[in-house]
């Protein structure tokens, strides 16, 4: 265990609070105009999956656990969970649905993913920031509609609903953010 200041904590870090380990799901540093800056942490207890929210002063010391972070390749998912392989050792690790969480629809076969393990158990994963999917359903393009106007709803090949510019039609491959499914650009491939 290492003591670090709260403002240095990021998503995927593991902290020790009252003898229990928590993985950070979301970390935000808040600097109000008046008063003390604070760090807001949303965490999940590793033992039982209970989610908690904590606030620390940004200079407050927090116990950080050592976590092994390695790049793995996503292979497939089945009833046991999501399976990843270490490309160096070819060791496979199964990750539970609770750990994968909202990232599940963005996983693609062969995708490189950062897997965090504590004592050999997968506790968190970080996907690449962007992924490419095909638009399978959207409203038809309306003639005379400008590209800078409002976006229209669309459904991607992974089942996620997002919004795309008016010129994007069904069958077009687009790049989206894996954090929230937001449209970035038309795929260049």
GROMACS .gro file of C-alpha atoms in nm:
model
  189
    1UNK     CA    1   0.000   0.000   0.000
    2UNK     CA    2   0.118   0.351  -0.085
    3UNK     CA    3  -0.021   0.682   0.039
    4UNK     CA    4  -0.106   0.926  -0.241
    5UNK     CA    5  -0.295   1.256  -0.252
    6UNK     CA    6  -0.661   1.222  -0.350
    7UNK     CA    7  -0.634   1.449  -0.657
    8UNK     CA    8  -0.391   1.202  -0.825
    9UNK     CA    9  -0.645   0.914  -0.827
   10UNK     CA   10  -0.790   0.806  -1.163
   11UNK     CA   11  -1.046   0.559  -1.299
   12UNK     CA   12  -0.925   0.200  -1.250
   13UNK     CA   13  -0.706   0.278  -0.946
   14UNK     CA   14  -0.760   0.064  -0.635
   15UNK     CA   15  -0.775   0.223  -0.290
   16UNK     CA   16  -0.789   0.077   0.062
   17UNK     CA   17  -1.059   0.231   0.280
   18UNK     CA   18  -1.119   0.089   0.629
   19UNK     CA   19  -0.941  -0.235   0.536
   20UNK     CA   20  -1.158  -0.297   0.228
   21UNK     CA   21  -1.047  -0.257  -0.134
   22UNK     CA   22  -1.238  -0.034  -0.377
   23UNK     CA   23  -1.187   0.017  -0.751
   24UNK     CA   24  -1.247   0.374  -0.874
   25UNK     CA   25  -1.519   0.397  -1.141
   26UNK     CA   26  -1.517   0.778  -1.176
   27UNK     CA   27  -1.288   1.048  -1.036
   28UNK     CA   28  -1.342   1.424  -1.063
   29UNK     CA   29  -1.150   1.713  -0.910
   30UNK     CA   30  -1.388   1.998  -0.817
   31UNK     CA   31  -1.248   2.349  -0.768
   32UNK     CA   32  -1.523   2.576  -0.635
   33UNK     CA   33  -1.475   2.952  -0.663
   34UNK     CA   34  -1.470   2.978  -0.285
   35UNK     CA   35  -1.370   2.707  -0.040
   36UNK     CA   36  -1.151   2.399  -0.047
   37UNK     CA   37  -1.102   2.198  -0.369
   38UNK     CA   38  -1.231   1.841  -0.337
   39UNK     CA   39  -1.198   1.512  -0.525
   40UNK     CA   40  -1.526   1.325  -0.588
   41UNK     CA   41  -1.480   0.947  -0.622
   42UNK     CA   42  -1.739   0.689  -0.729
   43UNK     CA   43  -1.607   0.347  -0.624
   44UNK     CA   44  -1.708  -0.022  -0.625
   45UNK     CA   45  -1.606  -0.249  -0.337
   46UNK     CA   46  -1.412  -0.543  -0.482
   47UNK     CA   47  -1.537  -0.796  -0.225
   48UNK     CA   48  -1.912  -0.764  -0.286
   49UNK     CA   49  -1.965  -0.508  -0.566
   50UNK     CA   50  -2.134  -0.241  -0.348
   51UNK     CA   51  -2.099   0.107  -0.502
   52UNK     CA   52  -2.010   0.406  -0.283
   53UNK     CA   53  -1.941   0.773  -0.340
   54UNK     CA   54  -1.676   0.961  -0.139
   55UNK     CA   55  -1.538   1.314  -0.124
   56UNK     CA   56  -1.184   1.393  -0.014
   57UNK     CA   57  -0.996   1.721   0.011
   58UNK     CA   58  -0.757   1.721  -0.287
   59UNK     CA   59  -0.453   1.725  -0.056
   60UNK     CA   60  -0.584   1.445   0.171
   61UNK     CA   61  -0.377   1.123   0.183
   62UNK     CA   62  -0.544   0.803   0.055
   63UNK     CA   63  -0.409   0.444   0.068
   64UNK     CA   64  -0.356   0.316  -0.286
   65UNK     CA   65  -0.314  -0.060  -0.344
   66UNK     CA   66  -0.067  -0.194  -0.600
   67UNK     CA   67  -0.252  -0.326  -0.902
   68UNK     CA   68  -0.099  -0.509  -1.196
   69UNK     CA   69  -0.207  -0.343  -1.522
   70UNK     CA   70  -0.142  -0.527  -1.846
   71UNK     CA   71  -0.267  -0.505  -2.201
   72UNK     CA   72  -0.486  -0.800  -2.300
   73UNK     CA   73  -0.675  -0.889  -2.618
   74UNK     CA   74  -1.050  -0.948  -2.603
   75UNK     CA   75  -1.137  -1.298  -2.730
   76UNK     CA   76  -1.506  -1.376  -2.667
   77UNK     CA   77  -1.787  -1.376  -2.411
   78UNK     CA   78  -1.992  -1.670  -2.282
   79UNK     CA   79  -2.184  -1.778  -1.970
   80UNK     CA   80  -1.869  -1.757  -1.755
   81UNK     CA   81  -1.797  -1.395  -1.848
   82UNK     CA   82  -1.569  -1.208  -2.086
   83UNK     CA   83  -1.242  -1.375  -2.187
   84UNK     CA   84  -0.917  -1.188  -2.248
   85UNK     CA   85  -0.569  -1.311  -2.343
   86UNK     CA   86  -0.230  -1.172  -2.248
   87UNK     CA   87  -0.051  -1.139  -2.589
   88UNK     CA   88   0.293  -1.198  -2.430
   89UNK     CA   89   0.226  -1.512  -2.220
   90UNK     CA   90  -0.097  -1.634  -2.389
   91UNK     CA   91  -0.254  -1.667  -2.041
   92UNK     CA   92  -0.630  -1.622  -2.048
   93UNK     CA   93  -0.836  -1.441  -1.785
   94UNK     CA   94  -1.215  -1.446  -1.743
   95UNK     CA   95  -1.369  -1.115  -1.633
   96UNK     CA   96  -1.714  -1.103  -1.471
   97UNK     CA   97  -2.003  -0.904  -1.614
   98UNK     CA   98  -2.001  -0.678  -1.304
   99UNK     CA   99  -1.642  -0.568  -1.380
  100UNK     CA  100  -1.705  -0.513  -1.753
  101UNK     CA  101  -2.027  -0.318  -1.684
  102UNK     CA  102  -2.121  -0.047  -1.938
  103UNK     CA  103  -1.820  -0.129  -2.157
  104UNK     CA  104  -1.969  -0.462  -2.276
  105UNK     CA  105  -2.134  -0.337  -2.601
  106UNK     CA  106  -1.808  -0.173  -2.715
  107UNK     CA  107  -1.592  -0.487  -2.685
  108UNK     CA  108  -1.487  -0.621  -3.025
  109UNK     CA  109  -1.299  -0.942  -3.099
  110UNK     CA  110  -0.923  -0.872  -3.107
  111UNK     CA  111  -0.960  -0.532  -2.933
  112UNK     CA  112  -0.663  -0.437  -2.708
  113UNK     CA  113  -0.788  -0.368  -2.353
  114UNK     CA  114  -0.602  -0.263  -2.036
  115UNK     CA  115  -0.694  -0.519  -1.762
  116UNK     CA  116  -0.619  -0.436  -1.397
  117UNK     CA  117  -0.563  -0.734  -1.169
  118UNK     CA  118  -0.525  -0.752  -0.792
  119UNK     CA  119  -0.395  -1.083  -0.652
  120UNK     CA  120  -0.473  -1.251  -0.987
  121UNK     CA  121  -0.838  -1.134  -0.997
  122UNK     CA  122  -0.951  -0.893  -1.270
  123UNK     CA  123  -1.101  -0.584  -1.103
  124UNK     CA  124  -1.119  -0.320  -1.377
  125UNK     CA  125  -1.068  -0.266  -1.748
  126UNK     CA  126  -1.000   0.034  -1.968
  127UNK     CA  127  -1.103   0.024  -2.333
  128UNK     CA  128  -0.946   0.228  -2.613
  129UNK     CA  129  -1.109   0.575  -2.624
  130UNK     CA  130  -1.262   0.517  -2.969
  131UNK     CA  131  -1.414   0.223  -3.158
  132UNK     CA  132  -1.560   0.182  -3.508
  133UNK     CA  133  -1.912   0.047  -3.568
  134UNK     CA  134  -2.159   0.037  -3.855
  135UNK     CA  135  -2.482   0.239  -3.844
  136UNK     CA  136  -2.760  -0.020  -3.890
  137UNK     CA  137  -3.062   0.206  -3.854
  138UNK     CA  138  -3.120   0.581  -3.890
  139UNK     CA  139  -3.365   0.826  -4.044
  140UNK     CA  140  -3.319   0.893  -4.417
  141UNK     CA  141  -3.124   1.202  -4.524
  142UNK     CA  142  -3.347   1.501  -4.589
  143UNK     CA  143  -3.256   1.710  -4.893
  144UNK     CA  144  -3.157   2.067  -4.808
  145UNK     CA  145  -3.074   1.986  -4.447
  146UNK     CA  146  -2.746   2.153  -4.351
  147UNK     CA  147  -2.463   1.950  -4.198
  148UNK     CA  148  -2.432   2.189  -3.902
  149UNK     CA  149  -2.796   2.144  -3.796
  150UNK     CA  150  -2.917   1.905  -3.529
  151UNK     CA  151  -2.807   1.544  -3.516
  152UNK     CA  152  -3.047   1.254  -3.584
  153UNK     CA  153  -3.090   0.932  -3.382
  154UNK     CA  154  -2.914   0.614  -3.500
  155UNK     CA  155  -2.860   0.254  -3.387
  156UNK     CA  156  -2.510   0.104  -3.418
  157UNK     CA  157  -2.419  -0.258  -3.500
  158UNK     CA  158  -2.345  -0.316  -3.127
  159UNK     CA  159  -2.703  -0.217  -3.035
  160UNK     CA  160  -2.609   0.120  -2.881
  161UNK     CA  161  -2.829   0.421  -2.960
  162UNK     CA  162  -2.645   0.744  -3.047
  163UNK     CA  163  -2.688   1.055  -3.259
  164UNK     CA  164  -2.517   1.118  -3.593
  165UNK     CA  165  -2.499   1.413  -3.839
  166UNK     CA  166  -2.776   1.428  -4.103
  167UNK     CA  167  -2.545   1.313  -4.389
  168UNK     CA  168  -2.475   0.972  -4.226
  169UNK     CA  169  -2.689   0.691  -4.374
  170UNK     CA  170  -2.748   0.329  -4.268
  171UNK     CA  171  -2.450   0.110  -4.365
  172UNK     CA  172  -2.193   0.386  -4.296
  173UNK     CA  173  -1.908   0.299  -4.056
  174UNK     CA  174  -1.856   0.561  -3.785
  175UNK     CA  175  -1.611   0.617  -3.499
  176UNK     CA  176  -1.766   0.662  -3.153
  177UNK     CA  177  -1.633   0.728  -2.802
  178UNK     CA  178  -1.635   0.408  -2.592
  179UNK     CA  179  -1.713   0.608  -2.276
  180UNK     CA  180  -2.059   0.726  -2.387
  181UNK     CA  181  -2.119   0.623  -2.750
  182UNK     CA  182  -2.094   0.982  -2.878
  183UNK     CA  183  -2.028   1.024  -3.254
  184UNK     CA  184  -1.674   1.139  -3.340
  185UNK     CA  185  -1.632   1.106  -3.716
  186UNK     CA  186  -1.700   0.893  -4.021
  187UNK     CA  187  -1.463   0.593  -4.032
  188UNK     CA  188  -1.175   0.632  -4.278
  189UNK     CA  189  -1.166   0.263  -4.381
   0.00000   0.00000   0.00000
